Amino acid sequence: MTQRIPVAILGATGTVGQKLIRLLDQHPWFEIAALTASDASAGRRYGDVVRWRETTPLPDRAAGLEILSSRTPLGHPLAFSALDTQAAADVEPLWAAAGSLVVTNASPFRLEPDVPLVIPEVNADHLGLLPTQRARRGWTGGIVANPNCTTTGLALVLAPLHRRFGVDRLFVSTMQAISGAGWPGVASLDIVGNVVPYIANEEEKVERETRKLLGAFADGAIAEAPAIVSAHTNRVPVIDGHTETVSVGFKTPATPEQVAETLAAWRPDPVIAALPSTPAQPVLVDPRPDRPQPRLDLEAGRGMSVTVGRIRPCPLLQIRLVLLSHNTVRGAAGATIQNAELLVAAGVVSR
Amino acid sequence: MTQRIPVAILGATGTVGQKLIRLLDQHPWFEIAALTASDASAGRRYGDVVRWRETTPLPDRAAGLEILSSRTPLGHPLAFSALDTQAAADVEPLWAAAGSLVVTNASPFRLEPDVPLVIPEVNADHLGLLPTQRARRGWTGGIVANPNCTTTGLALVLAPLHRRFGVDRLFVSTMQAISGAGWPGVASLDIVGNVVPYIANEEEKVERETRKLLGAFADGAIAEAPAIVSAHTNRVPVIDGHTETVSVGFKTPATPEQVAETLAAWRPDPVIAALPSTPAQPVLVDPRPDRPQPRLDLEAGRGMSVTVGRIRPCPLLQIRLVLLSHNTVRGAAGATIQNAELLVAAGVVSR
Amino acid sequence: MTQRIPVAILGATGTVGQKLIRLLDQHPWFEIAALTASDASAGRRYGDVVRWRETTPLPDRAAGLEILSSRTPLGHPLAFSALDTQAAADVEPLWAAAGSLVVTNASPFRLEPDVPLVIPEVNADHLGLLPTQRARRGWTGGIVANPNCTTTGLALVLAPLHRRFGVDRLFVSTMQAISGAGWPGVASLDIVGNVVPYIANEEEKVERETRKLLGAFADGAIAEAPAIVSAHTNRVPVIDGHTETVSVGFKTPATPEQVAETLAAWRPDPVIAALPSTPAQPVLVDPRPDRPQPRLDLEAGRGMSVTVGRIRPCPLLQIRLVLLSHNTVRGAAGATIQNAELLVAAGVVSR
Amino acid sequence: MTQRIPVAILGATGTVGQKLIRLLDQHPWFEIAALTASDASAGRRYGDVVRWRETTPLPDRAAGLEILSSRTPLGHPLAFSALDTQAAADVEPLWAAAGSLVVTNASPFRLEPDVPLVIPEVNADHLGLLPTQRARRGWTGGIVANPNCTTTGLALVLAPLHRRFGVDRLFVSTMQAISGAGWPGVASLDIVGNVVPYIANEEEKVERETRKLLGAFADGAIAEAPAIVSAHTNRVPVIDGHTETVSVGFKTPATPEQVAETLAAWRPDPVIAALPSTPAQPVLVDPRPDRPQPRLDLEAGRGMSVTVGRIRPCPLLQIRLVLLSHNTVRGAAGATIQNAELLVAAGVVSR
């Protein structure tokens, strides 16, 4: 590829927008061509507006860009959306209508029947919804969403197990990092030395998005997986990294050894494996008794691998395990970028 | 009661021992008469040995006591054991044989068939095991245990529901405070900004102790409740207070409203209610969407009430909820004291 | 006192307002008669508006009060102001003009030459500014301020030393709790596992307020103490409790033993000692090498005593020490209440 | 360099030993040839003994090495010591006598008059003590120490200022990370949500080591800098990164602008700059008002640069500032490695 694809980042000043800028810096396929934010920031230099909170310096090129209004689509072939929920609902259709493929981390369209909700290793074939979406909505571009940060790690672990054993029933109780709420997000008075056993709308997202992700694409539509999912979602004082305790029952009985072997042996399809953001192993199995832990295992696969530990029998369903995924990389900005890479590899966006 | 009962505290220098001293200071029924520790500390003044970590000052009377060896039973009618596991296994039988009723927070004897594992509001009738225990072991005293800190909060919430609906299946995932591991306990490098999804032997304790606590006493023995329990136990950076997310299925279907009503209406039997440590309500129901939280709800009922929130349907079993209990009060020192009070009220220990 | 004085709380919904309500519940002298907030909340029931964050339940009486607008003074003899800076600047003069003695935790008027900035144990005589204030401003009421939370603990420790040795030069570096910033205040992403070495305007407040507090009242004015103060203020992930490391030089040389003795022996004047909120000892000296600590020493004197430790020589000035004070009790709501008590005891407000 | 120098790591299982293994993996000049630990671990495979806590995987080569006893010197040209204080006092002389240059992070010999205490950018010329050391002690090897973690960041900032303005008087108050105490180190119950205003012996180390580091080497000895240093050292709940608030007075008056310019312009001598571990800039100046912060600025210069912010006037001395350094990289393992590199570059150890 001699030339990189110019891309826009919608909602570039927030925490996910900043992470996109960091991860896209020196990306082999993409080049940031435009940064958008609310009208209040439009016209100002990005470096003068952003409260940069990444631990690496703000790239000079991004710092020097003039912020554009999210509301004015510019026709870039790819637009990465880090918009908040309401803005995404308003703005993403404008860009899709104007010809951009919008890869989005936002939630408004995730459960629309004609919108692919995609994790490349899990369900790249759901991109098959795009022609329906375009036809139905009259768009020349389109919207492709990645799931909620909590769902992503869970679905990555369930996917290879579902293929082999059939996921039937599922409990998940989460311990989620504060970065999942953005900035300022969770007030420190609410979480230092504390646990908050509630995240608005999160349990519903986990339950519904998981079924869609594990669903089958056929005849131009997704048939949701019939798994019954019960989620408990909690916030804990961790900066990055969602830990999830899971009990799962399968249609075909599975032993802990089979589950461990299936997860450790899982490799993505070659097209997916060749995407720049795809890790060598989507799921790593750690045999140590007290792992995974956010502080130690967060950066596995440059934040794109999920780590699983404590695979053991469940007295109630069949298997218990713990998983950890990086909520702002694999669960947000990295997921969006990987979806964009998939669109290029699939020829939906041309180089 | 014109005179208070002289009691011994075994293992008085650790965190549970310190909490016992704090809670027994000015107790209406009991007076600390002896403090024991390892032979290495015996003969020294308690105030010179203890690394006092309670937030109220060390009571002068306790400070001035000479530490005795845990290994030499002294025949006090009541001995409160805050010993660690190995020491408890060795020492508690000596005291029981010497005529003391040992109320213990330690785990070695909890699952012995002839040892009452008791929460007064839940299963005071299990004290009926004592005659069997004494006969079988040839003790003039005895051992009465309180459950593990995690089990205690759970069993208090399940007990009234079990009576009305019959607990059938149970999934619990915990977020446990570091004080549960004592001092020095969890290294700060392991838990600051982190989650550790493993506590040695904890899941087994929760699963087995819960069934014993909910079991029926008949014909001189306990028939464990047949509930299937699946536990996931985790450590989080919280000082005090275990939070537990629970899904539960009943033999008789129950609605969230029925569960909330049953919990909120639950009052202990009059004899139990009259114990000094029994709170007005063993279980408080908080209707706010983001409660309970350790930082805000820990001290309910002076640490002896469990707070329940988020009572809602479970897609897989029937009911989901969150509970919080004070792990070093209701889950340890307070539980031991309340059991001692029960022994007095029941006439097992005479005033 | 057969009847309690009806008081208003201005800015009752914030964290300091909530703490005032908690501390005034069952106060022997005062009764909450009115709660005010912004116009947006006026007309609604307090219990329906407040996001109550105290660890004891919201008192029923306060919950049932209708919120009034802060902008409409009601003529209560005492008004406790927990307003934020801008609102205080606008609103407090209205109440003072309408005849209320406004005891305020807010900063706008603290350094006005005719406004008493008072800690009762330290400089009750500064109330002598009130006649000047009333005359100059044409108010029938008045404004009496308590200092910034960081200054308060510092001034309490310096006051008895200043009287005996004369504080000359002072270096203070703080580790301040997040509750000092209110709610939502500090974003959790900014402080979990982190230190922020900056608090806007805080160092200036500490330096100037300290000099005014230690100043002498004579001829109707305050002559600021000539001490040179250098402050470094920092935020750390602690919920409540400001820790301050201090080096101090005196006009008259002082040994660590003299400093410890002076602090430990200090007792307030009888009139001040008789105020309900005055602790038995304003300053406690802890000889343990690793004290004071927020988690262990916060509640000394029901949050109204400052704890000092590590009194030792300073190679550069004369004495080094560490102090801890409860920033939302002694440093905010408790300070305001104690000032109101002083006004009653001094006859400025009549019972 | 065609061949790497084989080195031994003494005390390889602790946290500093682990960090050395991580940082030496793929080092261009050094190759780990031996790992030592206590006799209890000797003879076992490193990977079977170590509780590996770095966030990157344990390198295979180190994992496979057999642990040797620290007490048996092996004659490697370079030995990196991560021993604890007592073991270092016992063992390091054995290795030095056996011909190894011991580069050590341990404290026992730091203040010996004939032991170079070195930060390469600051005082590489202090290596001139080695001939004296060897002659006096009859060693063919020697000991070269790096300073305490807290001193290191401070001395790096002071060094260029001392050369230009002459450091005269100094206050420093620290907020130190828990990793400085190793593992298990600080108990979580002591530091979660808390501050501990005491670290044993730390203030003395900072005061004395700073004077030695800034001292002049002449006539075979170090003349300590006459600066008066007053240190307050504190522990805060941060994983890595020591933050220090500093007030400093100079012999030659300096403005904040001059200080900022001096620090930002400072570059090490070419020989030092060429060492693999030397960062491009030893000190970075950040103009943002709320920086540096551990969470955001820790990794500057791969953990080898110190970040300085808030350079402003001091009412008491002349200049106030805040500095942050990575206590386990620049303040421990990285410092030891950089000193070893210096010994190679200086020809003391031959390639």
PDB file of C-alpha atoms in Angstrom, chain C residues 168-171 173-175 188-199 203 207 228-240 243 245-247 289-296 310 312 314-317 319-322, chain D residues 168-175 189-199 203 207 228-240 243 245-247 289-296 310 312 314-317 319-322:
ATOM      1  CA  ASP C 168       8.417  33.108  61.864  1.00  0.00           C
ATOM      2  CA  ARG C 169       8.745  30.936  58.808  1.00  0.00           C
ATOM      3  CA  LEU C 170       6.716  27.998  57.585  1.00  0.00           C
ATOM      4  CA  PHE C 171       6.878  25.334  54.904  1.00  0.00           C
ATOM      5  CA  SER C 173       3.261  20.400  51.809  1.00  0.00           C
ATOM      6  CA  THR C 174      -0.192  18.827  51.805  1.00  0.00           C
ATOM      7  CA  MET C 175      -1.808  15.550  50.801  1.00  0.00           C
ATOM      8  CA  SER C 188     -11.850   9.285  39.315  1.00  0.00           C
ATOM      9  CA  LEU C 189      -9.701   8.878  36.199  1.00  0.00           C
ATOM     10  CA  ASP C 190      -7.579  11.736  37.524  1.00  0.00           C
ATOM     11  CA  ILE C 191      -6.910  10.411  40.996  1.00  0.00           C
ATOM     12  CA  VAL C 192      -7.269   6.616  41.339  1.00  0.00           C
ATOM     13  CA  GLY C 193      -3.710   5.350  41.835  1.00  0.00           C
ATOM     14  CA  ASN C 194      -2.447   8.862  41.199  1.00  0.00           C
ATOM     15  CA  VAL C 195      -1.367  12.135  42.761  1.00  0.00           C
ATOM     16  CA  VAL C 196      -2.311  15.562  41.383  1.00  0.00           C
ATOM     17  CA  PRO C 197       0.232  18.130  42.592  1.00  0.00           C
ATOM     18  CA  TYR C 198      -2.038  21.092  42.043  1.00  0.00           C
ATOM     19  CA  ILE C 199      -5.220  22.535  43.543  1.00  0.00           C
ATOM     20  CA  GLU C 203      -1.630  27.658  48.029  1.00  0.00           C
ATOM     21  CA  GLU C 207      -0.567  31.435  52.831  1.00  0.00           C
ATOM     22  CA  ILE C 228       6.491  33.798  55.789  1.00  0.00           C
ATOM     23  CA  VAL C 229       4.503  30.831  54.522  1.00  0.00           C
ATOM     24  CA  SER C 230       5.389  28.566  51.593  1.00  0.00           C
ATOM     25  CA  ALA C 231       2.696  26.055  50.639  1.00  0.00           C
ATOM     26  CA  HIS C 232       2.681  23.111  48.251  1.00  0.00           C
ATOM     27  CA  THR C 233      -0.798  21.616  47.883  1.00  0.00           C
ATOM     28  CA  ASN C 234      -1.524  18.190  46.446  1.00  0.00           C
ATOM     29  CA  ARG C 235      -4.477  15.908  45.930  1.00  0.00           C
ATOM     30  CA  VAL C 236      -4.239  12.218  46.846  1.00  0.00           C
ATOM     31  CA  PRO C 237      -6.741   9.321  46.627  1.00  0.00           C
ATOM     32  CA  VAL C 238      -8.074   9.610  50.165  1.00  0.00           C
ATOM     33  CA  ILE C 239     -11.795  10.179  50.843  1.00  0.00           C
ATOM     34  CA  ASP C 240     -11.589  12.378  53.958  1.00  0.00           C
ATOM     35  CA  THR C 243      -2.438  15.354  55.878  1.00  0.00           C
ATOM     36  CA  THR C 245       3.899  17.924  56.443  1.00  0.00           C
ATOM     37  CA  VAL C 246       5.185  21.052  58.110  1.00  0.00           C
ATOM     38  CA  SER C 247       8.558  22.643  58.837  1.00  0.00           C
ATOM     39  CA  PRO C 289       6.309   6.884  64.589  1.00  0.00           C
ATOM     40  CA  ASP C 290       3.909   6.418  61.679  1.00  0.00           C
ATOM     41  CA  ARG C 291       1.009   8.577  62.786  1.00  0.00           C
ATOM     42  CA  PRO C 292      -1.242  10.435  62.098  1.00  0.00           C
ATOM     43  CA  GLN C 293      -2.939   8.620  59.236  1.00  0.00           C
ATOM     44  CA  PRO C 294      -6.273   9.575  57.664  1.00  0.00           C
ATOM     45  CA  ARG C 295      -7.767   6.111  57.884  1.00  0.00           C
ATOM     46  CA  LEU C 296      -7.002   5.675  61.571  1.00  0.00           C
ATOM     47  CA  ARG C 310       6.473  13.016  64.151  1.00  0.00           C
ATOM     48  CA  ARG C 312      11.274  16.273  65.340  1.00  0.00           C
ATOM     49  CA  CYS C 314      14.250  20.299  61.088  1.00  0.00           C
ATOM     50  CA  PRO C 315      17.722  20.794  59.652  1.00  0.00           C
ATOM     51  CA  LEU C 316      16.621  23.964  57.914  1.00  0.00           C
ATOM     52  CA  LEU C 317      14.019  25.592  60.114  1.00  0.00           C
ATOM     53  CA  ILE C 319      10.791  21.800  63.861  1.00  0.00           C
ATOM     54  CA  ARG C 320       9.246  19.246  61.516  1.00  0.00           C
ATOM     55  CA  LEU C 321       5.874  17.620  62.138  1.00  0.00           C
ATOM     56  CA  VAL C 322       2.906  15.988  60.439  1.00  0.00           C
TER      57      VAL C 322
ATOM     58  CA  ASP D 168      22.162  26.137  49.327  1.00  0.00           C
ATOM     59  CA  ARG D 169      19.032  25.059  51.163  1.00  0.00           C
ATOM     60  CA  LEU D 170      16.372  22.547  50.289  1.00  0.00           C
ATOM     61  CA  PHE D 171      12.979  21.338  51.460  1.00  0.00           C
ATOM     62  CA  VAL D 172      11.510  18.227  49.955  1.00  0.00           C
ATOM     63  CA  SER D 173       8.234  16.517  50.839  1.00  0.00           C
ATOM     64  CA  THR D 174       7.552  13.273  49.015  1.00  0.00           C
ATOM     65  CA  MET D 175       4.560  11.187  47.971  1.00  0.00           C
ATOM     66  CA  LEU D 189      -4.832  -2.352  54.870  1.00  0.00           C
ATOM     67  CA  ASP D 190      -2.244   0.307  55.648  1.00  0.00           C
ATOM     68  CA  ILE D 191      -2.393   2.235  52.393  1.00  0.00           C
ATOM     69  CA  VAL D 192      -5.653   1.790  50.442  1.00  0.00           C
ATOM     70  CA  GLY D 193      -7.429   5.138  50.739  1.00  0.00           C
ATOM     71  CA  ASN D 194      -4.739   6.274  53.132  1.00  0.00           C
ATOM     72  CA  VAL D 195      -1.440   8.115  53.517  1.00  0.00           C
ATOM     73  CA  VAL D 196       1.412   6.917  55.746  1.00  0.00           C
ATOM     74  CA  PRO D 197       3.605   9.891  56.662  1.00  0.00           C
ATOM     75  CA  TYR D 198       6.630   7.792  57.538  1.00  0.00           C
ATOM     76  CA  ILE D 199       9.168   5.595  55.743  1.00  0.00           C
ATOM     77  CA  GLU D 203      14.608  11.015  55.293  1.00  0.00           C
ATOM     78  CA  GLU D 207      19.495  14.169  53.140  1.00  0.00           C
ATOM     79  CA  ILE D 228      21.136  21.947  54.065  1.00  0.00           C
ATOM     80  CA  VAL D 229      18.420  19.440  53.238  1.00  0.00           C
ATOM     81  CA  SER D 230      15.153  18.902  55.104  1.00  0.00           C
ATOM     82  CA  ALA D 231      13.114  15.912  53.944  1.00  0.00           C
ATOM     83  CA  HIS D 232       9.590  14.760  54.751  1.00  0.00           C
ATOM     84  CA  THR D 233       8.861  11.340  53.248  1.00  0.00           C
ATOM     85  CA  ASN D 234       5.396   9.850  52.831  1.00  0.00           C
ATOM     86  CA  ARG D 235       3.791   6.806  51.297  1.00  0.00           C
ATOM     87  CA  VAL D 236       0.689   7.151  49.101  1.00  0.00           C
ATOM     88  CA  PRO D 237      -1.479   4.602  47.255  1.00  0.00           C
ATOM     89  CA  VAL D 238       0.311   4.834  43.913  1.00  0.00           C
ATOM     90  CA  ILE D 239       1.881   1.757  42.280  1.00  0.00           C
ATOM     91  CA  ASP D 240       4.916   3.355  40.614  1.00  0.00           C
ATOM     92  CA  THR D 243       6.277  12.664  43.375  1.00  0.00           C
ATOM     93  CA  THR D 245       7.436  18.833  46.139  1.00  0.00           C
ATOM     94  CA  VAL D 246      10.587  20.889  46.460  1.00  0.00           C
ATOM     95  CA  SER D 247      11.526  24.356  47.691  1.00  0.00           C
ATOM     96  CA  PRO D 289      -0.352  23.634  35.614  1.00  0.00           C
ATOM     97  CA  ASP D 290      -1.262  20.227  37.036  1.00  0.00           C
ATOM     98  CA  ARG D 291       1.720  18.156  36.000  1.00  0.00           C
ATOM     99  CA  PRO D 292       3.677  15.950  36.536  1.00  0.00           C
ATOM    100  CA  GLN D 293       1.404  13.126  37.625  1.00  0.00           C
ATOM    101  CA  PRO D 294       2.460   9.509  38.178  1.00  0.00           C
ATOM    102  CA  ARG D 295      -0.277   8.011  36.063  1.00  0.00           C
ATOM    103  CA  LEU D 296       0.427  10.170  33.037  1.00  0.00           C
ATOM    104  CA  ARG D 310       5.066  23.986  38.542  1.00  0.00           C
ATOM    105  CA  ARG D 312       7.394  29.055  40.533  1.00  0.00           C
ATOM    106  CA  CYS D 314       8.925  30.296  46.803  1.00  0.00           C
ATOM    107  CA  PRO D 315       8.121  32.883  49.467  1.00  0.00           C
ATOM    108  CA  LEU D 316      10.581  31.273  51.844  1.00  0.00           C
ATOM    109  CA  LEU D 317      13.460  30.005  49.727  1.00  0.00           C
ATOM    110  CA  ILE D 319      12.027  28.383  43.881  1.00  0.00           C
ATOM    111  CA  ARG D 320       9.220  25.852  44.274  1.00  0.00           C
ATOM    112  CA  LEU D 321       8.705  22.928  41.903  1.00  0.00           C
ATOM    113  CA  VAL D 322       7.280  19.423  41.648  1.00  0.00           C
TER     114      VAL D 322
END
